[in-house]
Short mmCIF file of C-alpha atoms in Angstrom, two decimals:
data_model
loop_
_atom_site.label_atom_id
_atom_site.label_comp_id
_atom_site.label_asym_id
_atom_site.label_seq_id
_atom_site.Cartn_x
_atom_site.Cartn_y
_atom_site.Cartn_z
CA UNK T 1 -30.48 -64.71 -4.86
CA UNK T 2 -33.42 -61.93 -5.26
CA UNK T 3 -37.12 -63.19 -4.36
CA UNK T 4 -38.61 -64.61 -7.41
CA UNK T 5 -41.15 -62.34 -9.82
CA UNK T 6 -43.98 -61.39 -7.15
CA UNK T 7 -47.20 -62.43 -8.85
CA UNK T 8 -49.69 -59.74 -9.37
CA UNK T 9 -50.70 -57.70 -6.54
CA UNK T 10 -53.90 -56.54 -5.06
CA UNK T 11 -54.65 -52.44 -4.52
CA UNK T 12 -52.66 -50.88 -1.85
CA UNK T 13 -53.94 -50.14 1.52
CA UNK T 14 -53.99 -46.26 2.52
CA UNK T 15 -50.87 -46.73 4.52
CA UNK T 16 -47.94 -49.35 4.47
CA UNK T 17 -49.73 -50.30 7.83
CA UNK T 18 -52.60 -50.66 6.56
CA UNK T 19 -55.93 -48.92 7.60
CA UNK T 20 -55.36 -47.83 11.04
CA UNK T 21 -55.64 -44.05 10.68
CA UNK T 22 -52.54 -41.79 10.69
CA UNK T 23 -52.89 -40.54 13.90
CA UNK T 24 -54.36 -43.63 15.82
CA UNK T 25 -51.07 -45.44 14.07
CA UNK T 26 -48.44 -42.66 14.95
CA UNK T 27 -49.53 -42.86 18.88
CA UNK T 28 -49.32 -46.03 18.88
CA UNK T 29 -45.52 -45.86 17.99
CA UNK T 30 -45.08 -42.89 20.45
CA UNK T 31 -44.57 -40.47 18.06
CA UNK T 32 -46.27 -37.53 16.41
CA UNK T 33 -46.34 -36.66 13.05
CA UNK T 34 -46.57 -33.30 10.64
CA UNK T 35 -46.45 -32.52 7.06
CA UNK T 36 -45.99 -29.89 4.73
CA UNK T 37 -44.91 -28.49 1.49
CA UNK T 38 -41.99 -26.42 2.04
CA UNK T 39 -41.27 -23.40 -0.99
CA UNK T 40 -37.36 -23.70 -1.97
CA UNK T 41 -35.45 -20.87 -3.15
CA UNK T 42 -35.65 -23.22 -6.56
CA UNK T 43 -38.76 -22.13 -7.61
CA UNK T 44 -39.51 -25.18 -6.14
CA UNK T 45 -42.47 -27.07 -3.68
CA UNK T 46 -41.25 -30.46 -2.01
CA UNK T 47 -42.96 -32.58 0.55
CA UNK T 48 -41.65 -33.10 4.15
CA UNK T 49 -42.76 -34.25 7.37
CA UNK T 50 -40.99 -34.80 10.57
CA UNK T 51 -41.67 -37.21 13.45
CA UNK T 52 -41.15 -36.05 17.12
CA UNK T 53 -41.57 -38.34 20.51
CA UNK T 54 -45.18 -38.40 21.35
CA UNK T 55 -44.33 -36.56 24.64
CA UNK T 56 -44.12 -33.23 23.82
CA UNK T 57 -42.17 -32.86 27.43
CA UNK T 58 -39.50 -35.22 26.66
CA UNK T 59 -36.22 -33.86 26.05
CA UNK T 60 -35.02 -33.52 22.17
CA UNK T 61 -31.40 -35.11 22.10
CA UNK T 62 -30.57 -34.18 18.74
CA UNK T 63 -32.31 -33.34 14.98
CA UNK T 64 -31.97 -36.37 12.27
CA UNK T 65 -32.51 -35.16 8.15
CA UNK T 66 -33.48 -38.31 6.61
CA UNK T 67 -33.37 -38.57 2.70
CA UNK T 68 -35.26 -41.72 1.10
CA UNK T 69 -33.69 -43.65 -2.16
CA UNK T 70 -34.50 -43.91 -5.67
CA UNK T 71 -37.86 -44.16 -6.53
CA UNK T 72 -39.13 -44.05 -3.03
CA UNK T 73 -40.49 -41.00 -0.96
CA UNK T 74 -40.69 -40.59 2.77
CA UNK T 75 -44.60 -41.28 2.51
CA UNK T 76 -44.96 -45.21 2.94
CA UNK T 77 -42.20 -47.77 4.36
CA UNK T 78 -39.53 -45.04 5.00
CA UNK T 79 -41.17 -43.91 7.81
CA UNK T 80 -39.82 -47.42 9.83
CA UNK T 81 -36.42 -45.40 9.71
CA UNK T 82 -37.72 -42.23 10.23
CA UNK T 83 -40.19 -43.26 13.39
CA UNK T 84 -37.61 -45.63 14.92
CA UNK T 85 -35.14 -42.38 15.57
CA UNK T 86 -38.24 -40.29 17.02
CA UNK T 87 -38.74 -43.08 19.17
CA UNK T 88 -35.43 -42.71 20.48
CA UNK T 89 -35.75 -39.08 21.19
CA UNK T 90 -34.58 -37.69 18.33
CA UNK T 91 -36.52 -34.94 16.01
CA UNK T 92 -37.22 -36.20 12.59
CA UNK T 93 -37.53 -34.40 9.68
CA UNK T 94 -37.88 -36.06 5.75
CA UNK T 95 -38.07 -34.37 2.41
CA UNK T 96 -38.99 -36.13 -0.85
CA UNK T 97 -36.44 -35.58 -3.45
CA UNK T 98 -37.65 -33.25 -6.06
CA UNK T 99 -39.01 -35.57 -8.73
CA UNK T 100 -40.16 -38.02 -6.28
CA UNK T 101 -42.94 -38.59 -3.94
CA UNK T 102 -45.03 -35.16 -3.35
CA UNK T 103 -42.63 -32.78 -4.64
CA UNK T 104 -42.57 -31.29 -7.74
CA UNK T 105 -40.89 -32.44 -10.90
CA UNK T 106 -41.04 -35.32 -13.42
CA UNK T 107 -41.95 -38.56 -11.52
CA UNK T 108 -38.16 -40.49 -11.39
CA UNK T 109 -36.08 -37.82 -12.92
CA UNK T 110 -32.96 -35.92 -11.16
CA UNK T 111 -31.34 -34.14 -14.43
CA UNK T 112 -29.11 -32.24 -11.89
CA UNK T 113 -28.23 -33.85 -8.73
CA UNK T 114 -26.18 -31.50 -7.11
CA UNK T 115 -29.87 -28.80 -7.26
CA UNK T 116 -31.45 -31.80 -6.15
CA UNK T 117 -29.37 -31.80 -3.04
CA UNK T 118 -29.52 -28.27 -2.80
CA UNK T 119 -33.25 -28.34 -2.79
CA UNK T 120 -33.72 -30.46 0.17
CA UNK T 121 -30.79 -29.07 1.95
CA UNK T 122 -32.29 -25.91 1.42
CA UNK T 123 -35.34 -27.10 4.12
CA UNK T 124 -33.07 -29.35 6.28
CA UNK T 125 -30.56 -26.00 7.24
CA UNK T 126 -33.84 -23.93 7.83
CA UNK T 127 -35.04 -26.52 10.50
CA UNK T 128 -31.26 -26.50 11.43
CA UNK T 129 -31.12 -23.03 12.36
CA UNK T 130 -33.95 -22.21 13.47
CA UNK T 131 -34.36 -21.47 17.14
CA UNK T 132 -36.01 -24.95 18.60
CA UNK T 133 -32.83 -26.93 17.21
CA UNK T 134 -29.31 -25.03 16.13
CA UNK T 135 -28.18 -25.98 19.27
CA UNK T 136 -28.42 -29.13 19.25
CA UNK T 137 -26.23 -31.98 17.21
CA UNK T 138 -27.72 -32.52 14.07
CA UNK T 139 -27.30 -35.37 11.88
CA UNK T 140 -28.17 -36.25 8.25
CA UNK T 141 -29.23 -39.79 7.00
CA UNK T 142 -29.21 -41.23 3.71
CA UNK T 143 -30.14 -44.47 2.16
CA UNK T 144 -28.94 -45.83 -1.34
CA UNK T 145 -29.28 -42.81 -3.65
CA UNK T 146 -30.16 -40.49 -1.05
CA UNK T 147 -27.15 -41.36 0.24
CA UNK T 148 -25.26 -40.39 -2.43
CA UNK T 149 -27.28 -37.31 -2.71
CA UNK T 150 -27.10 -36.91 1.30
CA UNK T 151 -22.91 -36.42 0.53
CA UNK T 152 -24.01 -33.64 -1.90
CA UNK T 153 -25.41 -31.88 0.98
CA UNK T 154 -22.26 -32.12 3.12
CA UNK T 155 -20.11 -31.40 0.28
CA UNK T 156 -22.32 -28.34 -0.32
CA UNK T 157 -22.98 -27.27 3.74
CA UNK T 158 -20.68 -24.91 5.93
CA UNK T 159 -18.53 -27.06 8.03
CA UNK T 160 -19.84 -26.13 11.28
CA UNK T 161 -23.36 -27.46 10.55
CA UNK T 162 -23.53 -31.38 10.81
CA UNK T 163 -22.31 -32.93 13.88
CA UNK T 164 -22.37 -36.39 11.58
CA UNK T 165 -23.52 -38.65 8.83
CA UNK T 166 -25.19 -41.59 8.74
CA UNK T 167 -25.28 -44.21 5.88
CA UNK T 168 -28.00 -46.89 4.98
CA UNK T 169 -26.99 -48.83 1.89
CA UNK T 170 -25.03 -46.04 -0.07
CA UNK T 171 -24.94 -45.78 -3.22
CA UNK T 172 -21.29 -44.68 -4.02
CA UNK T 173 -20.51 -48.08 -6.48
CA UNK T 174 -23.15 -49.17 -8.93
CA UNK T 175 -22.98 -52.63 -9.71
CA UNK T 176 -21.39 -53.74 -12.88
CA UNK T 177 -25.30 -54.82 -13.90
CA UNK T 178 -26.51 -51.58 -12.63
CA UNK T 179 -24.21 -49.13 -14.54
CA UNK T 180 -25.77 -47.70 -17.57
CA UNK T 181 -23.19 -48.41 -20.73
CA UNK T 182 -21.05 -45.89 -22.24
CA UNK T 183 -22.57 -46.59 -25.32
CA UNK T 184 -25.60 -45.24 -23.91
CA UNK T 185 -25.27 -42.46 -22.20
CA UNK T 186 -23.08 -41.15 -25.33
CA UNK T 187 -26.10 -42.14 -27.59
CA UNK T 188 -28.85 -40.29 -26.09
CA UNK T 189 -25.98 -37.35 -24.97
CA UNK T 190 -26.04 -37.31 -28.87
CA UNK T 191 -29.25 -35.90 -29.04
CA UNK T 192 -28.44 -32.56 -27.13
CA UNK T 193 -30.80 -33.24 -23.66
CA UNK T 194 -34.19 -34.09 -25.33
CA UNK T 195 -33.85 -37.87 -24.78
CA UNK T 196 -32.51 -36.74 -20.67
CA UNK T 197 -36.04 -37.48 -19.44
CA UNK T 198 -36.89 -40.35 -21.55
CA UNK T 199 -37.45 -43.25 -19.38
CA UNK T 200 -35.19 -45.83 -22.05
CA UNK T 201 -32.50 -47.39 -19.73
CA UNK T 202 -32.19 -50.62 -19.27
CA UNK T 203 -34.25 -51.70 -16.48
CA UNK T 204 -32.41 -54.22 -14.01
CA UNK T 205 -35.66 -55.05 -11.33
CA UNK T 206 -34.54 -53.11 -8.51
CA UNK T 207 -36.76 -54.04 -5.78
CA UNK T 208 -36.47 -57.19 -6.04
CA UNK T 209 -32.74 -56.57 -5.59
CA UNK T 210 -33.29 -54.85 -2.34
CA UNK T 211 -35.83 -56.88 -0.36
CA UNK T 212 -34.83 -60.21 0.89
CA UNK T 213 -38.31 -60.43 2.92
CA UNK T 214 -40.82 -61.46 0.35
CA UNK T 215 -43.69 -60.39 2.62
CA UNK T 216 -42.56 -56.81 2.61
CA UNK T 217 -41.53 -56.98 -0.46
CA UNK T 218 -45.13 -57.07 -1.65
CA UNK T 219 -45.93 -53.90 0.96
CA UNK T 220 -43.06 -52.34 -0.78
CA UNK T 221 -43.85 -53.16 -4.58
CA UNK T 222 -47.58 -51.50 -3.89
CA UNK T 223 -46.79 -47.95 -2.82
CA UNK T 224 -49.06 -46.08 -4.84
CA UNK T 225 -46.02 -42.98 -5.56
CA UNK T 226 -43.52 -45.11 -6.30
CA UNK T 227 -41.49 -44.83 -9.47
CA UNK T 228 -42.06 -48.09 -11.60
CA UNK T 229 -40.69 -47.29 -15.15
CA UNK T 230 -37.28 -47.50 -16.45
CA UNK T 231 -34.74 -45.06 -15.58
CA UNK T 232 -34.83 -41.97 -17.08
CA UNK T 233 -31.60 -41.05 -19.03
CA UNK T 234 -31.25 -38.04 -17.14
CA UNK T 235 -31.05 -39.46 -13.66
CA UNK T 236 -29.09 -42.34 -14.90
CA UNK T 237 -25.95 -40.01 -16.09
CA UNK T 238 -26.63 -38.41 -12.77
CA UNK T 239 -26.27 -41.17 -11.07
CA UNK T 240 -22.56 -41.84 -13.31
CA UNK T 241 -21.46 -38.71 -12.65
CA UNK T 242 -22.22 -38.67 -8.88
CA UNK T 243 -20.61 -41.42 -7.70
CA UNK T 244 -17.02 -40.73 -9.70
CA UNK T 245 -16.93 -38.02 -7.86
CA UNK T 246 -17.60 -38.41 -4.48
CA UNK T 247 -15.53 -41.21 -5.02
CA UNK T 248 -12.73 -39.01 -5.78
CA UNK T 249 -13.52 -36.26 -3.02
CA UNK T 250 -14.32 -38.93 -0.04
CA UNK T 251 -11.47 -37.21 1.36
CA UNK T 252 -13.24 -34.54 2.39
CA UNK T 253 -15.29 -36.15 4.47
CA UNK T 254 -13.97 -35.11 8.17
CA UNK T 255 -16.85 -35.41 10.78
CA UNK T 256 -18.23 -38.74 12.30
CA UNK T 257 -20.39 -41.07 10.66
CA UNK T 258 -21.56 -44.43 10.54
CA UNK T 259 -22.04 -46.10 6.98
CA UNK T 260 -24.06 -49.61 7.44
CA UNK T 261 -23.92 -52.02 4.39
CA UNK T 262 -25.20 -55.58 3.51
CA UNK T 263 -23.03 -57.89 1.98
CA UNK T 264 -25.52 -59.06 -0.55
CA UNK T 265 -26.67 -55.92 -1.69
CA UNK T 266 -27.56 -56.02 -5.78
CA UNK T 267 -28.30 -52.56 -5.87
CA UNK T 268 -25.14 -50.84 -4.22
CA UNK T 269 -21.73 -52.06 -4.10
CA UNK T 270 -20.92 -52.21 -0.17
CA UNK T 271 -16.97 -51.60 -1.66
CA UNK T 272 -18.00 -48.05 -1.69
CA UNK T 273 -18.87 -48.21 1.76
CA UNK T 274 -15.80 -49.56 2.63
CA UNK T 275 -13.79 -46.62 0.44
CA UNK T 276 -15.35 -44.38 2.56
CA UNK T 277 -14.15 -45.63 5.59
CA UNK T 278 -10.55 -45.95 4.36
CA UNK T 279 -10.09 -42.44 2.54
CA UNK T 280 -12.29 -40.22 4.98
CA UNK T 281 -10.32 -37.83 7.33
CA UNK T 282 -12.80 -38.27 10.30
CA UNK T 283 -10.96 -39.37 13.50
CA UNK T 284 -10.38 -43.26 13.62
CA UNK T 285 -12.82 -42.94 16.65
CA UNK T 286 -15.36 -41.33 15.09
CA UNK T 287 -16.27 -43.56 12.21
CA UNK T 288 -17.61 -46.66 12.36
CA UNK T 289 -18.38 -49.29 9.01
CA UNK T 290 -20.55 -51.92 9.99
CA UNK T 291 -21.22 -54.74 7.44
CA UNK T 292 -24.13 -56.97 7.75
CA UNK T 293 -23.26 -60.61 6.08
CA UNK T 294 -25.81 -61.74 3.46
CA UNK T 295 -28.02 -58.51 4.25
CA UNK T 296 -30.00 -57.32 0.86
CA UNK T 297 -29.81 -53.30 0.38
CA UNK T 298 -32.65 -52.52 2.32
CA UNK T 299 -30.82 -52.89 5.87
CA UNK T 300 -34.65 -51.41 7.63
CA UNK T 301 -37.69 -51.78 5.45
CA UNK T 302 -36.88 -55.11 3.29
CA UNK T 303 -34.74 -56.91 5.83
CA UNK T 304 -36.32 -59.83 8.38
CA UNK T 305 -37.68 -58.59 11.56
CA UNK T 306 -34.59 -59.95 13.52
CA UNK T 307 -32.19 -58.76 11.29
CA UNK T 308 -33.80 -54.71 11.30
CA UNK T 309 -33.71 -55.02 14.76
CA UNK T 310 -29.87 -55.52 14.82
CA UNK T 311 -29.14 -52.90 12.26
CA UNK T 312 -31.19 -50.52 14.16
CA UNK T 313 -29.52 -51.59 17.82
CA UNK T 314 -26.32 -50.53 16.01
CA UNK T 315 -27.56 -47.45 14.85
CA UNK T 316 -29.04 -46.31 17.98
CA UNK T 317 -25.71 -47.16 19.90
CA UNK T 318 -23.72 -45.13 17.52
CA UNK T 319 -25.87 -41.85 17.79
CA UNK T 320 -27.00 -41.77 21.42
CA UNK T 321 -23.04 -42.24 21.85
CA UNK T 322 -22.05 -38.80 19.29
CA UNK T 323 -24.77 -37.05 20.65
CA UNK T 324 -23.33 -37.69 24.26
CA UNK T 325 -20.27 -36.86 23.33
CA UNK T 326 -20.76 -34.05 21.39
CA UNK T 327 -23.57 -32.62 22.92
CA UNK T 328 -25.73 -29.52 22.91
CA UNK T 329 -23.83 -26.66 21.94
#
């Protein structure tokens, strides 16, 4: 069962931390940290920041494009992902989704996910290729939507750029509870797009769906950019249309990746994980599906410290062994 209703909560601190400053914090993890606003060929700003070991001699084993969920942003408790892989040796680099975070849009909408994926992928392939890191593997991460969106990218990439995915919580099946009716979708599609940004869904409590620790659910429920109305019709019949079809194109899915998925998830059905696994093309060896028993959605920020710690040992197994085996180029 969810945590019950949090009762109110006090102002948030500057950081998910707390007040430690950003750079005293970041050392102390053994990383660095940059950010930016990065101009897309959209006509578009988004936020981004990457995380690199704090060692600027250490040796880069690979580049990781991380892309947070619905909602979120890559600002406060996504960084635990995002500075657990620098602390591993890897490069990583985070973009909010447009509508989300610090980049620009209408706080919570998508009305076109496939630009949406675009958009990002559009800074992720110029870190890519650039001349500090196109040869060497590359790898892009998604968790819930951005996971779904994080296909997008693949589906829309050359075939030659992505030595593998990686999958936190996907959302590829809504829950029956989750899924926005027919009824609708065909209600407000009556109205020619003006309702698509209204924010008139029905709202199901989705963080308290996702975070099994109460503790960090509070951390969580306070970030001061994340998106608390309902869900805009827009990115709701996004969200529809997504999923049918990567669904129906999983197929195409040929190069390694891991997808991790809690059993207990309310917010992401971990059957889609599982379809993955059984229609993708990738090499038996190259996949993996690892499914944590009783785990909410969120596998890193929401999950008790012993259990994070397990998901993450698995994750770090599974990319230290690609990157060995597929190596610099």
């Amino acid at each position: 069962m969810p945590p019950p209703n949090l009762p109110p909560l006090p102002p948030p601190p500057p950081f998910f931390w707390g007040e430690t400053p950003e750079e005293q914090y970041y050392a102390s993890q053994g990383v660095r940290n940059s950010k930016t606003h990065f101009q897309t060929p959209y006509n578009t700003k988004i936020f981004t920041q990457s995380w690199l070991p704090l060692d600027q001699n250490q040796p880069i084993k690979g580049s990781i494009f991380m892309t947070h969920g619905y909602g979120s942003d890559s600002n406060w408790c996504f960084q635990k992902i995002c500075i657990a892989y620098a602390k591993w040796g890897y490069a990583v680099f985070a973009a909010d989704l447009i509508g989300h975070g610090g980049s620009d849009g209408l706080h919570g909408y998508i009305g076109d996910m496939d630009k949406a994926a675009a958009t990002s992928l559009s800074y992720f392939v110029s870190v890519r290729k650039s001349d500090e890191y196109k040869d060497l593997p590359a790898f892009l991460f998604g968790e819930s939507m951005g996971g779904l969106i994080t296909m997008l990218m693949y589906f829309q990439s050359d075939h030659d750029t992505w030595t593998g995915l990686i999958f936190s919580s996907p959302l590829f099946v809504t829950p029956e509870a989750m899924t926005p009716s027919k009824l609708h979708l065909t209600m407000y599609g009556l109205l020619f797009g003006l309702a698509d940004t209204w924010a008139a869904m029905p709202d199901a409590r989705m963080v308290a769906k996702a975070i099994r620790d109460v503790e960090k659910l509070k951390i969580i429920a306070v970030n001061p950019k994340r998106y608390t109305g309902k869900p805009r019709v827009g990115t709701m019949r996004e969200v529809v249309r997504v999923t049918n079809y990567v669904q129906n194109n999983f197929e195409k899915v040929k190069i390694p990746f891991l997808v991790a998925h809690g059993t207990s998830d309310g917010l992401a059905c971990h059957s889609g994980s599982e379809m993955l696994y059984e229609k993708a093309l990738t090499a038996k060896e190259d996949k993996a599906l690892k499914l944590y028993e009783g785990y909410y959605h969120s596998l890193i920020q929401g999950e008790p410290d012993d259990a994070v710690e397990l998901v993450l040992a698995d994750m770090k197994a599974w990319i230290d062994e690609k990157t060995k085996k597929f190596g610099p180029k």
